[in-house]
Tab-separated table of C-alpha atoms and ligand atoms in Angstrom:
chain	number	residue	atom	x	y	z
A	1	UNK	CA	23.212	26.664	-1.920
A	2	UNK	CA	23.734	28.474	-5.582
A	3	UNK	CA	26.732	31.242	-5.616
A	4	UNK	CA	26.411	34.115	-7.337
A	5	UNK	CA	29.567	36.078	-9.146
A	6	UNK	CA	28.804	39.905	-10.076
A	7	UNK	CA	30.401	43.279	-9.329
A	8	UNK	CA	28.699	46.493	-7.254
A	9	UNK	CA	28.859	48.735	-5.377
A	10	UNK	CA	28.267	49.648	-1.766
A	11	UNK	CA	25.652	51.870	-1.180
A	12	UNK	CA	24.581	51.487	2.835
A	13	UNK	CA	26.456	50.174	5.690
A	14	UNK	CA	26.180	49.478	8.779
A	15	UNK	CA	27.242	47.207	11.130
A	16	UNK	CA	26.035	43.867	12.336
A	17	UNK	CA	27.714	42.964	15.031
A	18	UNK	CA	31.612	43.861	16.385
A	19	UNK	CA	32.430	42.049	13.607
A	20	UNK	CA	30.496	41.529	11.041
A	21	UNK	CA	28.229	44.133	8.479
A	22	UNK	CA	24.978	44.082	6.602
A	23	UNK	CA	25.483	46.522	3.322
A	24	UNK	CA	23.364	47.545	0.666
A	25	UNK	CA	24.879	46.611	-2.883
A	26	UNK	CA	23.719	47.488	-6.110
A	27	UNK	CA	25.069	44.492	-8.373
A	28	UNK	CA	25.189	45.231	-12.014
A	29	UNK	CA	24.075	42.263	-12.839
A	30	UNK	CA	21.534	41.198	-10.191
A	31	UNK	CA	20.881	44.723	-9.057
A	32	UNK	CA	20.441	45.911	-5.449
A	33	UNK	CA	20.974	43.248	-2.803
A	34	UNK	CA	21.478	42.921	0.793
A	35	UNK	CA	23.857	40.943	2.112
A	36	UNK	CA	25.578	40.475	5.248
A	37	UNK	CA	29.414	40.186	4.941
A	38	UNK	CA	30.437	38.056	8.385
A	39	UNK	CA	33.621	38.292	9.820
A	40	UNK	CA	34.822	41.244	7.349
A	41	UNK	CA	35.227	43.391	10.589
A	42	UNK	CA	37.953	40.793	11.766
A	43	UNK	CA	41.712	41.912	11.147
A	44	UNK	CA	44.225	39.380	11.172
A	45	UNK	CA	47.415	39.511	12.826
A	46	UNK	CA	49.226	41.461	9.741
A	47	UNK	CA	45.980	43.311	9.034
A	48	UNK	CA	43.779	45.600	10.611
A	49	UNK	CA	40.808	44.728	9.015
A	50	UNK	CA	37.495	48.293	8.776
A	51	UNK	CA	35.363	46.264	6.965
A	52	UNK	CA	34.072	47.615	3.121
A	53	UNK	CA	33.621	51.484	3.148
A	54	UNK	CA	30.704	53.137	1.910
A	55	UNK	CA	30.834	53.729	-1.957
A	56	UNK	CA	33.674	51.388	-3.081
A	57	UNK	CA	33.545	49.454	-6.094
A	58	UNK	CA	34.268	45.592	-6.131
A	59	UNK	CA	33.916	41.480	-7.108
A	60	UNK	CA	31.827	40.125	-5.107
A	61	UNK	CA	30.156	36.302	-4.778
A	62	UNK	CA	26.704	35.980	-2.425
A	63	UNK	CA	25.298	32.993	-1.269
A	64	UNK	CA	21.233	32.912	-1.134
A	65	UNK	CA	19.443	31.107	0.965
A	66	UNK	CA	17.085	28.611	-0.205
A	67	UNK	CA	14.342	30.604	1.652
A	68	UNK	CA	15.217	34.233	0.903
A	69	UNK	CA	15.435	34.741	4.640
A	70	UNK	CA	15.071	38.240	5.628
A	71	UNK	CA	15.701	39.183	1.836
A	72	UNK	CA	19.586	39.166	3.377
A	73	UNK	CA	21.998	37.389	0.651
A	74	UNK	CA	25.738	36.159	2.153
A	75	UNK	CA	28.570	38.038	0.913
A	76	UNK	CA	31.367	35.511	0.410
A	77	UNK	CA	33.887	36.836	-0.694
A	78	UNK	CA	35.300	40.849	-1.960
A	79	UNK	CA	37.376	42.596	-3.849
A	80	UNK	CA	37.418	45.576	-3.815
A	81	UNK	CA	38.403	47.077	-7.154
A	82	UNK	CA	38.394	51.042	-6.286
A	83	UNK	CA	37.539	53.072	-3.052
A	84	UNK	CA	37.273	55.856	-5.762
A	85	UNK	CA	39.608	57.769	-3.475
A	86	UNK	CA	39.084	61.065	-4.909
A	87	UNK	CA	36.123	61.261	-3.431
A	88	UNK	CA	37.513	60.529	0.054
A	89	UNK	CA	40.091	63.544	0.794
A	90	UNK	CA	37.256	66.046	-0.758
A	91	UNK	CA	34.006	66.718	0.720
A	92	UNK	CA	31.646	68.915	-1.313
A	93	UNK	CA	32.531	65.446	-4.258
A	94	UNK	CA	31.876	63.425	-0.893
A	95	UNK	CA	28.357	64.122	-0.141
A	96	UNK	CA	27.556	64.603	-4.419
A	97	UNK	CA	28.891	60.550	-4.352
A	98	UNK	CA	26.276	60.360	-0.621
A	99	UNK	CA	23.918	61.198	-2.974
A	100	UNK	CA	23.562	59.432	-5.680
A	101	UNK	CA	23.788	56.789	-3.579
A	102	UNK	CA	20.731	57.792	-1.483
A	103	UNK	CA	18.895	58.072	-3.897
A	104	UNK	CA	19.892	55.018	-5.862
A	105	UNK	CA	19.154	53.137	-2.764
A	106	UNK	CA	15.675	54.735	-2.541
A	107	UNK	CA	14.295	54.214	-5.963
A	108	UNK	CA	15.335	50.956	-7.096
A	109	UNK	CA	13.913	47.574	-6.406
A	110	UNK	CA	15.522	44.858	-4.935
A	111	UNK	CA	16.571	42.833	-7.033
A	112	UNK	CA	15.457	44.782	-10.491
A	113	UNK	CA	18.062	44.550	-12.487
A	114	UNK	CA	18.999	47.648	-13.687
A	115	UNK	CA	23.475	46.595	-15.984
A	116	UNK	CA	22.612	50.759	-17.649
A	117	UNK	CA	21.753	52.647	-14.148
A	118	UNK	CA	24.676	50.581	-13.004
A	119	UNK	CA	26.643	51.754	-15.931
A	120	UNK	CA	25.886	55.365	-15.064
A	121	UNK	CA	26.221	55.218	-11.727
A	122	UNK	CA	29.627	54.316	-12.210
A	123	UNK	CA	30.126	56.397	-14.129
A	124	UNK	CA	29.391	59.500	-11.826
A	125	UNK	CA	31.252	58.126	-9.120
A	126	UNK	CA	34.373	58.399	-11.295
A	127	UNK	CA	33.675	61.965	-12.481
A	128	UNK	CA	33.059	62.873	-9.024
A	129	UNK	CA	36.206	62.070	-7.759
A	130	UNK	CA	37.899	64.066	-10.652
A	131	UNK	CA	34.976	67.187	-10.942
A	132	UNK	CA	36.431	70.946	-10.066
A	133	UNK	CA	32.572	71.003	-9.331
A	134	UNK	CA	30.500	68.361	-8.587
A	135	UNK	CA	27.065	69.377	-9.181
A	136	UNK	CA	26.876	68.915	-13.278
A	137	UNK	CA	28.044	65.167	-12.316
A	138	UNK	CA	24.949	64.885	-9.799
A	139	UNK	CA	22.736	66.591	-12.449
A	140	UNK	CA	23.891	64.085	-14.541
A	141	UNK	CA	23.338	61.141	-13.034
A	142	UNK	CA	19.839	62.363	-11.156
A	143	UNK	CA	19.040	62.034	-14.909
A	144	UNK	CA	20.008	58.565	-16.145
A	145	UNK	CA	18.413	57.261	-12.285
A	146	UNK	CA	15.669	58.743	-13.666
A	147	UNK	CA	14.938	57.607	-17.219
A	148	UNK	CA	16.125	54.311	-15.955
A	149	UNK	CA	13.256	53.830	-13.275
A	150	UNK	CA	11.319	55.526	-15.714
A	151	UNK	CA	9.485	58.082	-14.362
A	152	UNK	CA	11.855	60.828	-15.968
A	153	UNK	CA	9.371	63.834	-16.184
A	154	UNK	CA	7.667	64.701	-19.742
A	155	UNK	CA	9.419	68.990	-20.512
A	156	UNK	CA	7.504	68.733	-24.125
A	157	UNK	CA	4.265	70.258	-23.743
A	158	UNK	CA	1.903	71.409	-20.621
A	159	UNK	CA	0.548	67.690	-19.114
A	160	UNK	CA	-2.868	69.108	-18.982
A	161	UNK	CA	-3.751	71.308	-22.026
A	162	UNK	CA	-1.149	69.739	-24.065
A	163	UNK	CA	0.669	72.953	-24.863
A	164	UNK	CA	4.053	72.682	-26.421
A	165	UNK	CA	6.960	74.102	-23.604
A	166	UNK	CA	8.412	77.360	-25.564
A	167	UNK	CA	10.937	79.712	-24.384
A	168	UNK	CA	8.741	82.310	-21.190
A	169	UNK	CA	8.750	82.324	-18.153
A	170	UNK	CA	5.994	80.555	-16.031
A	171	UNK	CA	6.338	77.163	-16.046
A	172	UNK	CA	6.063	74.696	-13.598
A	173	UNK	CA	6.338	70.678	-12.998
A	174	UNK	CA	4.193	68.978	-11.185
A	175	UNK	CA	5.451	65.589	-9.931
A	176	UNK	CA	2.370	63.609	-9.145
A	177	UNK	CA	1.400	65.036	-13.264
A	178	UNK	CA	4.884	63.679	-14.213
A	179	UNK	CA	6.018	65.964	-15.827
A	180	UNK	CA	5.325	70.079	-17.226
A	181	UNK	CA	2.469	72.801	-16.410
A	182	UNK	CA	2.083	76.015	-18.544
A	183	UNK	CA	1.098	79.189	-16.366
A	184	UNK	CA	-2.654	78.921	-17.376
A	185	UNK	CA	-2.989	75.841	-15.965
A	186	UNK	CA	-0.842	75.533	-13.022
A	187	UNK	CA	-3.452	77.782	-11.128
A	188	UNK	CA	-5.175	74.908	-9.724
A	189	UNK	CA	-2.049	72.848	-9.058
A	190	UNK	CA	-1.412	72.709	-5.575
A	191	UNK	CA	1.536	70.719	-5.818
A	192	UNK	CA	4.536	71.904	-8.123
A	193	UNK	CA	7.811	73.853	-8.399
A	194	UNK	CA	8.685	76.556	-11.114
A	195	UNK	CA	11.456	76.314	-13.510
A	196	UNK	CA	13.489	78.848	-13.981
A	197	UNK	CA	15.192	80.296	-17.116
A	198	UNK	CA	17.180	77.745	-18.941
A	199	UNK	CA	16.086	74.614	-16.672
A	200	UNK	CA	14.343	73.041	-19.677
A	201	UNK	CA	16.928	73.450	-22.415
A	202	UNK	CA	19.648	72.134	-19.647
A	203	UNK	CA	17.619	69.072	-18.783
A	204	UNK	CA	16.670	68.244	-22.606
A	205	UNK	CA	20.045	68.655	-23.521
A	206	UNK	CA	21.031	65.880	-20.853
A	207	UNK	CA	19.070	63.763	-22.014
A	208	UNK	CA	20.332	63.479	-25.024
A	209	UNK	CA	23.892	63.515	-23.637
A	210	UNK	CA	24.669	67.189	-24.352
A	211	UNK	CA	25.625	70.133	-21.851
A	212	UNK	CA	24.213	72.824	-23.545
A	213	UNK	CA	27.368	75.408	-24.618
A	214	UNK	CA	25.557	77.790	-21.720
A	215	UNK	CA	24.729	76.271	-19.456
A	216	UNK	CA	25.763	78.125	-15.972
A	217	UNK	CA	26.001	77.961	-12.724
A	218	UNK	CA	22.724	79.174	-11.847
A	219	UNK	CA	21.789	76.733	-14.334
A	220	UNK	CA	23.317	73.748	-12.539
A	221	UNK	CA	21.326	74.946	-9.503
A	222	UNK	CA	17.598	75.365	-11.161
A	223	UNK	CA	18.487	71.755	-12.786
A	224	UNK	CA	19.135	70.279	-9.167
A	225	UNK	CA	16.248	71.834	-7.657
A	226	UNK	CA	13.534	70.664	-9.764
A	227	UNK	CA	15.303	66.872	-10.076
A	228	UNK	CA	15.509	66.895	-6.505
A	229	UNK	CA	11.751	67.722	-6.089
A	230	UNK	CA	10.532	65.634	-7.645
A	231	UNK	CA	12.372	62.669	-6.319
A	232	UNK	CA	11.342	63.430	-2.702
A	233	UNK	CA	8.063	63.180	-4.293
A	234	UNK	CA	9.092	59.845	-5.382
A	235	UNK	CA	10.835	59.190	-2.788
A	236	UNK	CA	8.266	60.032	-0.050
A	237	UNK	CA	11.090	62.252	1.976
A	238	UNK	CA	13.476	64.501	1.109
A	239	UNK	CA	17.504	62.833	0.318
A	240	UNK	CA	19.106	63.414	3.705
A	241	UNK	CA	21.980	64.654	1.335
A	242	UNK	CA	20.118	67.084	-0.749
A	243	UNK	CA	21.551	70.476	1.384
A	244	UNK	CA	25.061	69.444	0.976
A	245	UNK	CA	25.103	68.876	-2.460
A	246	UNK	CA	23.355	72.510	-3.066
A	247	UNK	CA	22.435	74.646	0.567
A	248	UNK	CA	18.667	75.646	0.627
A	249	UNK	CA	19.342	79.098	0.944
A	250	UNK	CA	21.102	79.139	-2.754
A	251	UNK	CA	17.925	77.094	-3.654
A	252	UNK	CA	15.305	79.778	-2.593
A	253	UNK	CA	16.795	83.068	-4.111
A	254	UNK	CA	16.719	80.785	-7.484
A	255	UNK	CA	12.742	80.748	-6.338
B	301	LIG	ZN1	-1.279	74.224	-20.083
């Protein structure tokens, strides 16, 4: 049986039996992999084993069954690199990290490698560990995730009439169309989200890896709101962790 060696971050975990876990891992070279970790919760006389936690990064070795039964690989070895401990003493940061993990798990395919996205995920979790305010790190990751999977919205022009974006009120985002809709075209679109002032400038800056100096807390909420709206459409449901990142009432005040 071939053995694979990789670096991975745990995106989801569920207890499989008294001693085993099934983990959804995002591996740097292999992409998203589902593994069964047999006996991982079995303690020794010296050590109480709790298994592998959510949002850990480690070196792993796994084997693939020939028939790829149930798409489940077998974890042979896991050596923790970091547990991102800074996330675990601050609930807000942990929620931000859980959002990042949930959306990555939902929007990537099994065994579709995304090395740049793996690096972005590791950077986001490190940034969240230390961040006084977690929202900028989450919004930056939303931008990286959507860019890497090729579904970042078009923010340069109206996708109905082609008019170039200009700073003025009345722009919308249509997730189905994949980008901006101007105020002359929006009335015929049912599915759309109004963009707040400063949102396009913020997101355009972030795609160039620059944070505009004008970015204020409401701009980050506006950026999160519209990208989360787009992500919700792509996932077919809202991420369960969204309301813990930005409350529905904070989002409503922007609309
Ligand atoms: Zn238009």
